[in-house]
XYZ file of N, CA and C in Angstrom:
645
model
N 120.533 99.445 87.692
C 120.623 98.002 87.776
C 119.573 97.377 86.862
N 119.972 96.402 86.061
C 119.046 95.742 85.174
C 118.185 94.779 85.967
N 116.869 94.865 85.817
C 115.970 94.033 86.602
C 114.907 93.393 85.721
N 115.284 92.936 84.548
C 114.314 92.273 83.683
C 114.104 90.833 84.143
N 113.825 90.674 85.410
C 113.608 89.348 85.978
C 112.973 89.476 87.342
N 112.577 88.357 87.896
C 111.926 88.376 89.201
C 112.956 88.507 90.311
N 112.649 89.258 91.332
C 113.518 89.444 92.481
C 112.679 89.912 93.646
N 113.303 90.440 94.700
C 112.539 90.961 95.831
C 111.570 92.047 95.376
N 110.357 92.000 95.861
C 109.342 92.958 95.454
C 109.014 93.907 96.597
N 109.373 95.172 96.412
C 109.036 96.203 97.377
C 108.157 97.286 96.761
N 108.300 97.472 95.452
C 107.504 98.468 94.737
C 107.030 97.874 93.418
N 105.763 98.097 93.106
C 105.269 97.693 91.798
C 104.499 98.851 91.177
N 104.384 98.797 89.874
C 103.590 99.749 89.110
C 102.492 98.975 88.398
N 101.283 99.509 88.404
C 100.165 98.921 87.668
C 99.507 100.029 86.855
N 99.355 99.799 85.551
C 98.788 100.830 84.687
C 97.628 100.269 83.885
N 96.674 101.141 83.592
C 95.531 100.758 82.780
C 95.075 101.923 81.934
N 94.516 101.624 80.785
C 93.969 102.681 79.938
C 92.640 103.179 80.496
N 91.894 102.274 81.126
C 90.570 102.609 81.656
C 90.437 102.119 83.095
N 89.551 102.744 83.826
C 89.205 102.249 85.148
C 88.618 100.844 84.982
N 89.090 99.929 85.744
C 88.766 98.497 85.820
C 89.719 97.617 85.020
N 90.558 98.180 84.132
C 91.510 97.359 83.366
C 92.458 96.608 84.288
N 93.041 97.315 85.241
C 94.027 96.698 86.140
C 93.381 95.572 86.943
N 92.194 95.833 87.477
C 91.519 94.839 88.313
C 91.111 93.616 87.507
N 90.626 93.820 86.283
C 90.232 92.690 85.445
C 91.455 91.873 85.040
N 92.518 92.554 84.618
C 93.681 91.856 84.104
C 94.587 91.263 85.163
N 94.688 91.923 86.314
C 95.674 91.496 87.312
C 95.169 91.602 88.740
N 93.860 91.620 88.932
C 93.317 91.764 90.277
C 93.701 90.632 91.208
N 93.703 89.423 90.709
C 94.096 88.290 91.539
C 95.560 88.331 91.909
N 96.375 88.773 90.971
C 97.812 88.913 91.236
C 98.061 89.993 92.283
N 97.346 91.106 92.195
C 97.487 92.161 93.191
C 97.081 91.655 94.578
N 95.976 90.938 94.661
C 95.559 90.386 95.950
C 96.638 89.473 96.521
N 97.203 88.627 95.672
C 98.230 87.687 96.110
C 99.475 88.416 96.578
N 99.933 89.388 95.792
C 101.138 90.136 96.128
C 100.972 90.914 97.431
N 99.867 91.625 97.551
C 99.695 92.513 98.696
C 99.481 91.747 99.997
N 98.834 90.599 99.920
C 98.686 89.780 101.125
C 100.032 89.243 101.588
N 100.883 88.885 100.645
C 102.176 88.293 100.990
C 103.187 89.335 101.438
N 102.966 90.600 101.062
C 103.947 91.652 101.344
C 103.255 92.886 101.904
N 102.887 92.877 103.183
C 102.244 94.058 103.773
C 103.136 95.292 103.612
N 102.528 96.401 103.250
C 103.281 97.626 103.057
C 103.856 97.789 101.662
N 103.625 96.834 100.774
C 104.092 96.942 99.399
C 103.604 98.250 98.786
N 104.497 98.966 98.130
C 104.087 100.204 97.466
C 103.549 99.881 96.079
N 102.357 100.377 95.810
C 101.719 100.172 94.513
C 101.421 101.535 93.903
N 102.124 101.873 92.839
C 101.844 103.102 92.088
C 100.968 102.729 90.900
N 99.739 103.226 90.895
C 98.783 102.878 89.849
C 98.459 104.111 89.011
N 98.390 103.892 87.706
C 98.073 104.969 86.763
C 96.966 104.502 85.831
N 95.925 105.320 85.701
C 94.843 105.061 84.757
C 94.700 106.302 83.885
N 94.596 106.104 82.586
C 94.640 107.239 81.664
C 93.297 107.913 81.418
N 92.191 107.247 81.691
C 90.883 107.844 81.427
C 89.961 107.665 82.625
N 88.920 108.489 82.664
C 87.938 108.388 83.743
C 88.098 109.402 84.848
N 89.141 110.212 84.805
C 89.384 111.190 85.854
C 88.243 112.182 86.004
N 87.887 112.479 87.253
C 86.836 113.445 87.527
C 85.423 112.919 87.380
N 85.280 111.624 87.138
C 83.961 111.029 86.952
C 83.680 109.983 88.033
N 82.474 109.415 87.973
C 82.146 108.339 88.902
C 83.084 107.153 88.727
N 83.613 106.984 87.536
C 84.532 105.889 87.268
C 85.796 106.013 88.118
N 86.261 107.231 88.338
C 87.439 107.417 89.178
C 87.146 106.986 90.610
N 85.959 107.316 91.108
C 85.591 106.907 92.464
C 85.505 105.384 92.559
N 84.966 104.741 91.514
C 84.942 103.284 91.490
C 86.352 102.717 91.563
N 87.236 103.301 90.778
C 88.608 102.789 90.707
C 89.342 102.940 92.027
N 89.158 104.071 92.678
C 89.816 104.296 93.961
C 89.388 103.250 94.982
N 88.087 103.017 95.079
C 87.586 102.037 96.041
C 88.004 100.623 95.656
N 87.964 100.318 94.365
C 88.302 98.967 93.912
C 89.761 98.639 94.172
N 90.659 99.520 93.767
C 92.081 99.215 93.941
C 92.470 99.178 95.415
N 91.797 99.968 96.238
C 92.046 99.868 97.677
C 91.691 98.469 98.176
N 90.626 97.898 97.620
C 90.221 96.545 98.026
C 91.131 95.483 97.437
N 91.613 95.706 96.217
C 92.490 94.742 95.565
C 93.926 94.806 96.082
N 94.259 95.865 96.818
C 95.621 96.024 97.346
C 95.585 96.154 98.864
N 95.091 95.154 99.570
C 94.953 95.271 101.030
C 96.309 95.438 101.717
N 96.380 96.421 102.600
C 97.598 96.656 103.361
C 98.719 97.307 102.593
N 98.469 97.701 101.343
C 99.523 98.284 100.508
C 99.565 99.805 100.656
N 100.694 100.358 100.279
C 100.841 101.810 100.162
C 100.441 102.167 98.737
N 99.138 102.377 98.529
C 98.580 102.595 97.204
C 98.578 104.071 96.850
N 99.095 104.367 95.656
C 99.115 105.745 95.153
C 98.547 105.722 93.741
N 97.327 106.204 93.607
C 96.588 106.116 92.349
C 96.441 107.479 91.701
N 96.703 107.543 90.402
C 96.470 108.736 89.602
C 95.566 108.369 88.433
N 94.477 109.109 88.256
C 93.547 108.870 87.158
C 93.476 110.126 86.296
N 93.831 109.980 85.026
C 93.805 111.108 84.093
C 92.476 111.176 83.344
N 92.352 112.158 82.473
C 91.078 112.438 81.814
C 91.138 112.280 80.301
N 91.994 111.416 79.786
C 92.017 111.206 78.346
C 90.695 110.576 77.909
N 90.193 110.951 76.739
C 88.907 110.390 76.292
C 89.013 108.906 75.966
N 88.040 108.160 76.433
C 87.995 106.710 76.212
C 87.945 106.419 74.712
N 88.821 105.518 74.265
C 88.823 105.099 72.871
C 89.651 105.946 71.936
N 90.333 106.957 72.473
C 91.055 107.883 71.601
C 92.503 108.091 72.018
N 93.109 107.104 72.664
C 94.494 107.274 73.107
C 95.449 107.612 71.965
N 95.349 106.973 70.789
C 96.296 107.320 69.716
C 96.289 108.802 69.356
N 95.143 109.448 69.490
C 95.059 110.876 69.176
C 95.590 111.750 70.304
N 95.871 111.144 71.449
C 96.391 111.881 72.606
C 97.703 111.246 73.063
N 98.508 110.873 72.106
C 99.748 110.151 72.381
C 100.683 110.938 73.282
N 100.845 112.215 73.005
C 101.777 113.027 73.789
C 101.345 113.109 75.250
N 100.043 113.252 75.485
C 99.547 113.320 76.853
C 99.743 111.986 77.571
N 99.478 110.910 76.862
C 99.659 109.588 77.461
C 101.123 109.341 77.783
N 101.988 109.690 76.870
C 103.422 109.501 77.092
C 103.908 110.330 78.270
N 103.423 111.575 78.369
C 103.816 112.428 79.492
C 103.360 111.835 80.822
N 102.170 111.231 80.852
C 101.669 110.620 82.081
C 102.538 109.443 82.503
N 102.944 108.628 81.534
C 103.803 107.477 81.831
C 105.180 107.941 82.299
N 105.714 108.954 81.651
C 107.029 109.476 82.049
C 106.984 110.091 83.439
N 105.886 110.758 83.761
C 105.737 111.330 85.103
C 105.689 110.234 86.157
N 104.975 109.155 85.848
C 104.925 108.017 86.758
C 106.317 107.448 86.980
N 107.067 107.285 85.907
C 108.421 106.725 86.011
C 109.314 107.594 86.888
N 109.128 108.908 86.827
C 109.941 109.814 87.632
C 109.633 109.690 89.123
N 108.466 109.134 89.451
C 108.036 109.039 90.844
C 108.433 107.730 91.513
N 108.788 106.728 90.727
C 109.045 105.414 91.327
C 109.991 104.600 90.464
N 110.677 103.679 91.100
C 111.587 102.747 90.416
C 111.151 101.345 90.817
N 110.155 100.770 90.137
C 109.515 99.545 90.612
C 110.323 98.280 90.343
N 109.969 97.254 91.076
C 110.548 95.925 90.869
C 109.738 95.110 89.870
N 108.506 95.554 89.591
C 107.612 94.848 88.672
C 106.612 95.843 88.108
N 106.278 95.667 86.831
C 105.281 96.510 86.181
C 104.180 95.618 85.616
N 102.935 95.954 85.933
C 101.764 95.275 85.376
C 101.102 96.231 84.394
N 100.941 95.788 83.145
C 100.455 96.669 82.084
C 99.661 95.845 81.077
N 98.948 96.491 80.157
C 98.278 95.729 79.099
C 99.284 95.039 78.183
N 98.790 94.106 77.366
C 99.638 93.413 76.389
C 99.844 94.292 75.153
N 100.986 94.160 74.524
C 101.261 94.945 73.322
C 100.423 94.500 72.130
N 99.884 93.281 72.162
C 99.057 92.805 71.058
C 97.573 92.784 71.405
N 97.176 93.553 72.410
C 95.759 93.692 72.750
C 95.030 94.363 71.580
N 93.830 93.894 71.280
C 93.089 94.407 70.130
C 92.537 95.814 70.354
N 92.374 96.233 71.589
C 91.834 97.571 71.873
C 92.941 98.599 71.713
N 92.660 99.634 70.943
C 93.709 100.608 70.629
C 94.243 101.330 71.857
N 93.408 101.558 72.858
C 93.881 102.226 74.075
C 94.808 101.310 74.871
N 94.406 100.057 75.025
C 95.253 99.095 75.741
C 96.593 98.934 75.020
N 96.513 98.737 73.718
C 97.716 98.492 72.920
C 98.649 99.707 72.940
N 98.074 100.883 72.850
C 98.893 102.092 72.859
C 99.630 102.277 74.174
N 98.934 102.068 75.284
C 99.581 102.189 76.588
C 100.678 101.146 76.733
N 100.409 99.926 76.300
C 101.404 98.858 76.396
C 102.678 99.219 75.646
N 102.527 99.840 74.505
C 103.699 100.180 73.698
C 104.474 101.365 74.258
N 103.836 102.129 75.138
C 104.537 103.229 75.791
C 105.415 102.761 76.941
N 105.049 101.663 77.565
C 105.719 101.261 78.800
C 107.223 101.031 78.645
N 107.693 100.328 77.608
C 109.147 100.094 77.516
C 109.950 101.371 77.275
N 109.309 102.424 76.800
C 110.045 103.669 76.586
C 110.401 104.349 77.897
N 109.617 104.081 78.947
C 109.875 104.685 80.257
C 110.475 103.681 81.234
N 109.988 102.444 81.194
C 110.459 101.403 82.111
C 111.335 100.428 81.327
N 112.512 100.886 80.991
C 113.391 100.147 80.089
C 114.070 98.950 80.747
N 114.352 99.041 82.011
C 115.119 98.010 82.709
C 114.275 97.257 83.725
N 112.994 97.140 83.454
C 112.074 96.549 84.415
C 111.331 95.379 83.797
N 110.965 94.435 84.645
C 110.138 93.328 84.203
C 108.702 93.819 84.037
N 108.194 93.752 82.821
C 106.831 94.182 82.514
C 106.002 92.952 82.151
N 104.952 92.706 82.917
C 104.027 91.619 82.638
C 102.769 92.190 82.003
N 102.441 91.697 80.818
C 101.281 92.189 80.087
C 100.036 91.376 80.377
N 99.062 91.974 81.060
C 97.849 91.254 81.420
C 96.856 91.223 80.256
N 95.862 90.345 80.376
C 94.854 90.183 79.336
C 93.489 90.602 79.862
N 92.650 91.114 78.959
C 91.305 91.564 79.305
C 90.321 90.898 78.361
N 89.355 90.203 78.925
C 88.348 89.537 78.116
C 87.533 90.572 77.343
N 87.235 90.295 76.070
C 86.464 91.217 75.229
C 85.932 90.484 74.015
N 85.058 91.138 73.274
C 84.423 90.497 72.122
C 85.384 90.315 70.958
N 86.508 91.028 70.954
C 87.440 90.962 69.827
C 88.055 89.571 69.631
N 88.097 88.765 70.686
C 88.692 87.444 70.568
C 90.182 87.496 70.312
N 90.905 88.250 71.157
C 92.335 88.459 70.923
C 93.231 87.648 71.848
N 92.681 86.641 72.512
C 93.509 85.846 73.415
C 94.519 85.009 72.632
N 95.669 84.806 73.237
C 96.702 84.015 72.588
C 97.444 83.158 73.589
N 98.593 82.667 73.173
C 99.432 81.835 74.035
C 100.240 82.743 74.952
N 100.169 82.489 76.243
C 100.830 83.349 77.217
C 102.116 82.707 77.719
N 102.970 83.530 78.327
C 104.300 83.068 78.714
C 104.488 82.942 80.221
N 103.684 83.643 81.011
C 103.874 83.653 82.463
C 102.526 83.516 83.152
N 102.532 82.845 84.294
C 101.292 82.577 85.014
C 101.466 82.866 86.503
N 100.432 83.464 87.093
C 100.351 83.605 88.537
C 99.189 82.753 89.025
N 99.468 81.610 89.665
C 98.368 80.787 90.187
C 97.552 81.561 91.217
N 96.257 81.294 91.225
C 95.347 81.900 92.185
C 94.662 80.794 92.976
N 94.614 80.947 94.276
C 93.849 80.002 95.077
C 92.373 80.165 94.721
N 91.558 79.125 94.925
C 90.119 79.279 94.667
C 89.508 80.447 95.436
N 89.986 80.664 96.648
C 89.467 81.787 97.441
C 89.813 83.124 96.801
N 91.035 83.238 96.282
C 91.449 84.492 95.642
C 90.702 84.716 94.336
N 90.516 83.659 93.555
C 89.772 83.789 92.304
C 88.337 84.238 92.575
N 87.710 83.649 93.575
C 86.339 84.028 93.922
C 86.284 85.461 94.457
N 87.285 85.837 95.256
C 87.295 87.201 95.774
C 87.481 88.214 94.658
N 88.317 87.901 93.694
C 88.494 88.800 92.547
C 87.161 89.063 91.861
N 86.415 88.011 91.577
C 85.128 88.167 90.905
C 84.171 88.976 91.768
N 84.155 88.695 93.056
C 83.264 89.408 93.968
C 83.594 90.901 94.009
N 84.871 91.227 94.061
C 85.272 92.639 94.108
C 84.971 93.348 92.791
N 85.143 92.657 91.680
C 84.813 93.256 90.382
C 83.330 93.610 90.317
N 82.497 92.712 90.791
C 81.059 92.974 90.767
C 80.669 94.058 91.764
N 81.339 94.081 92.885
C 80.986 95.033 93.942
C 81.394 96.452 93.611
N 82.575 96.625 93.029
C 83.151 97.958 92.920
C 82.984 98.633 91.566
N 82.497 97.912 90.570
C 82.310 98.533 89.251
C 80.864 98.381 88.783
N 79.911 98.990 89.492
C 78.506 98.877 89.073
C 78.248 99.455 87.683
N 79.080 100.381 87.243
C 78.876 100.976 85.922
C 79.119 99.988 84.794
N 79.737 98.852 85.092
C 80.072 97.879 84.054
C 79.177 96.645 84.054
N 78.283 96.540 85.002
C 77.496 95.321 85.146
C 76.576 95.055 83.965
N 76.236 96.081 83.211
C 75.329 95.893 82.073
C 76.008 95.246 80.879
N 77.329 95.198 80.880
C 78.050 94.644 79.730
C 77.857 93.128 79.674
N 77.614 92.591 78.477
C 77.292 91.149 78.380
C 78.435 90.229 78.775
N 79.668 90.723 78.732
C 80.818 89.883 79.078
C 81.252 90.054 80.523
N 80.649 90.990 81.221
C 81.103 91.324 82.573
C 80.336 90.480 83.584
N 80.742 89.229 83.732
C 80.046 88.373 84.679
C 80.992 87.322 85.264
N 80.496 86.641 86.252
C 81.291 85.661 86.987
C 81.807 84.553 86.083
N 80.955 84.069 85.195
C 81.357 82.972 84.323
C 82.545 83.344 83.452
N 82.532 84.559 82.912
C 83.624 84.987 82.042
C 84.938 85.067 82.805
N 84.917 85.700 83.960
C 86.158 85.894 84.709
C 86.692 84.581 85.276
N 85.830 83.789 85.873
C 86.283 82.516 86.430
C 86.632 81.524 85.327
N 85.901 81.590 84.200
C 86.194 80.683 83.098
C 87.581 80.897 82.532
N 87.949 82.158 82.327
C 89.297 82.447 81.827
C 90.351 82.024 82.847
N 90.095 82.317 84.123
C 91.051 81.926 85.164
C 91.204 80.406 85.228
N 90.110 79.684 84.982
C 90.190 78.230 84.991
C 91.027 77.710 83.819
N 90.827 78.281 82.642
C 91.609 77.879 81.470
C 93.091 78.148 81.699
N 93.417 79.328 82.188
C 94.826 79.641 82.442
C 95.379 78.771 83.557
N 94.536 78.389 84.507
C 94.986 77.463 85.538
C 95.335 76.103 84.962
N 94.509 75.612 84.052
C 94.801 74.339 83.398
C 96.168 74.390 82.721
N 96.473 75.520 82.095
C 97.717 75.644 81.339
C 98.960 75.606 82.225
N 98.800 75.904 83.524
C 99.959 75.868 84.425
C 99.762 74.866 85.561
N 98.863 73.887 85.343
C 98.628 72.804 86.305
C 98.162 73.335 87.662
N 97.284 74.330 87.622
C 96.670 74.865 88.832
C 95.165 74.935 88.622
N 94.444 75.217 89.702
C 92.994 75.362 89.557
C 92.665 76.645 88.802
N 93.228 77.763 89.267
C 92.990 79.055 88.634
C 94.323 79.789 88.478
N 94.372 80.715 87.536
C 95.576 81.537 87.354
C 95.242 82.763 86.529
N 96.075 83.772 86.644
C 96.105 84.882 85.693
C 97.339 84.697 84.831
N 97.218 85.040 83.552
C 98.309 84.823 82.611
C 98.805 86.154 82.064
N 100.090 86.184 81.709
C 100.728 87.422 81.272
C 101.636 87.174 80.080
N 101.709 88.162 79.230
C 102.695 88.167 78.155
C 103.974 88.808 78.669
N 105.101 88.316 78.201
C 106.404 88.858 78.597
C 107.200 89.173 77.336
N 107.580 90.429 77.203
C 108.354 90.824 76.022
C 109.835 90.532 76.216
N 110.371 90.845 77.393
C 111.785 90.590 77.705
C 111.901 90.080 79.131
N 112.790 89.106 79.308
C 113.035 88.548 80.626
C 114.505 88.141 80.714
N 115.201 88.674 81.701
C 116.607 88.351 81.894
C 116.738 87.247 82.933
N 117.469 86.199 82.576
C 117.711 85.071 83.483
C 119.063 85.194 84.149
N 119.147 84.753 85.391
C 120.418 84.654 86.103
C 120.529 83.244 86.643
N 121.106 82.369 85.873
C 121.158 80.946 86.211
C 122.482 80.546 86.864
N 123.334 81.520 87.153
C 124.640 81.192 87.671
C 124.717 81.092 89.170
N 123.691 81.610 89.872
C 123.723 81.605 91.343
C 122.997 80.398 91.900
């Protein structure tokens, strides 16, 4: 069944090249979805950080970002910053994920993300999830790669604040980064909120979306 559009949500997939990508890009959306749908199945895949403290951070963080969900997380050990050189391994991981679930929604990086790992993973997703709605999240970084987005998930002020709090609480390994702070995360959410007439929002790129306007 073709599902390049929004419908009932019982299963979602969330993927990231690195531990913390999913939470930074779509943490508020995950909080919103999981609160509204207790028992929602969330299959999460991260390509790097496996076997390290970063994996432990990710496990605890996503459990907090997906309250009440049936969370199934897999973290692989691809080297950070070198996804293009490990294309076959990355593709196999995505294909394995696809074999395990048939989601109603996929959260993934944007195809035009400036980071080669994010961009590479994003370009793999349509090869495995061909008939699914894929929302491409954005990650703040020094590259300055933000653009005009097509889809928005409004966040209540409480959810936006909780997202920032959980990011700070669960990823201590990232606190030293100059961009990893409350102002950056809330500032971007505020800008995206302005764009959709809300206080806060997360924004997503959409490559394909099927409309059903006849019903």
